[in-house]
């Protein structure tokens, strides 16, 4: 089945036509003036239905009135927003997600009156609602050819957000649409199975960014060998699929201005290699490229909204398989940095991939800062569950900016420590460093490993997204296994800190 398309647009307040009508009320059941006008006599019906249903308009609740007398629409759904108060932008995004979730799957047309009792929403607020609707509407149906008996067929939808000034709302929505498209792209990549999305195919798909003006370079194994990327190549050497490194560049900033850089772990499938994983839940390891997917989604977002920034995205794409040619525990590889690494556990492969990509990006681009994303450790899930990504940083300013962007977007981070005592845990008997630090503090020793491959003086942050990038609990903004976590967070980081004037 094809993914059900959503057409989202803006119009001015007017008498609603057919389909589903969505309206907003507060906890006193108050409606805005345009909403009262649109409902006409149905406003009275709404009040009686509310009383009959004990609907009080508290935040998150909704009242569904089928075939309301006096209106042409099939359904009137009034969504409670709780007490009137100052709302943050994120509240409107969540409101949009919640509203989208109330529209029945079979409905083909819906109109949301973007108005609170106090009056029409601003263009920005209406655009935030529309963003929430987009984020909620995503589902991954590509491989479903059948429907269950009692399942309603999902219809293509046209959703209209009614506002005071449609042109202004459209202008406000344009950058948000770019971001939503980036999130959906990342989700698609994470949800794809590894027999479809292996490194060469992943690299090929990044080619689509060229149409947006992104320069895309794909480095093959021969080129990486010449560069000395033996840490990355060692991970992929047991796979029938070749490894790739993709470098994406968006130059929307000043000419010659150093870029900001994003690096992603792209392990298209992680069996663990010779240190093979147990069978339970191993299928989840098709998502071990969520960091890379986020970087691609972010580059899409930045280019599509023409962000005034120079940005580099680099992703290391490999498959970690056991095989006669696979890397062994005890093997020692020389990384691009020159440091030698003793492989203790072939399942600690993500850090090996990132070691070479981080070194390469810092050396080639001299970025203002570097943020990497990786589904790096099970230990970060033990520590933080699926709610926060682990944030490790060598730079307080960058960490604070990420925390601020997390607040604004709801893509949460929690700062974790780095310290010499942890670093000692990865000293090796035979080489410069070993790729695991033992049982305790597993997310931290993984971060310490990465830090050894970040040149001094480069502000750097590592986001361990093992818990947030795949399989987080469903929310009003995401029902998908591949969450697209990080695209909105890093888009916000760029917009807040590194664009003149922001957006
Ligand atoms: N990709 C895994 C981490 C992971 C686990 C992501 C569960 C998402 C869900 C990573 O490559 C890995 O296997 N890490 C090991 C490291 C250990 C061998 C030091 C882990 O966390 O167990
Ligand atoms: Mn692993
Ligand atoms: Zn992995």
Short mmCIF file of C-alpha atoms in Angstrom, two decimals, residues 351 376-377 379-380 383 392 416-423 425-426 437 440-451 460 462 464:
data_model
loop_
_atom_site.label_atom_id
_atom_site.label_comp_id
_atom_site.label_asym_id
_atom_site.label_seq_id
_atom_site.Cartn_x
_atom_site.Cartn_y
_atom_site.Cartn_z
CA UNK A 351 32.63 4.17 17.48
CA UNK A 376 25.86 4.00 19.94
CA UNK A 377 25.09 2.07 23.11
CA UNK A 379 23.81 1.56 28.02
CA UNK A 380 22.32 4.95 27.19
CA UNK A 383 20.39 5.25 31.75
CA UNK A 392 28.31 14.49 25.70
CA UNK A 416 26.36 13.13 30.60
CA UNK A 417 29.92 13.42 31.91
CA UNK A 418 33.30 13.11 30.26
CA UNK A 419 36.38 12.82 32.49
CA UNK A 420 39.96 11.50 32.48
CA UNK A 421 39.02 8.73 34.93
CA UNK A 422 36.63 7.29 32.34
CA UNK A 423 39.14 7.82 29.59
CA UNK A 425 39.18 2.71 31.12
CA UNK A 426 39.83 2.43 27.38
CA UNK A 437 35.72 -0.10 28.48
CA UNK A 440 30.21 0.03 33.80
CA UNK A 441 29.48 3.42 32.33
CA UNK A 442 29.21 1.96 28.85
CA UNK A 443 27.71 5.06 27.24
CA UNK A 444 30.44 7.21 28.78
CA UNK A 445 33.40 5.08 27.75
CA UNK A 446 31.95 5.01 24.22
CA UNK A 447 31.90 8.82 24.25
CA UNK A 448 35.46 8.90 25.63
CA UNK A 449 36.50 6.74 22.71
CA UNK A 450 34.99 9.21 20.23
CA UNK A 451 36.67 12.14 21.99
CA UNK A 460 32.24 18.86 19.65
CA UNK A 462 28.01 13.56 20.70
CA UNK A 464 23.73 8.95 21.77
#
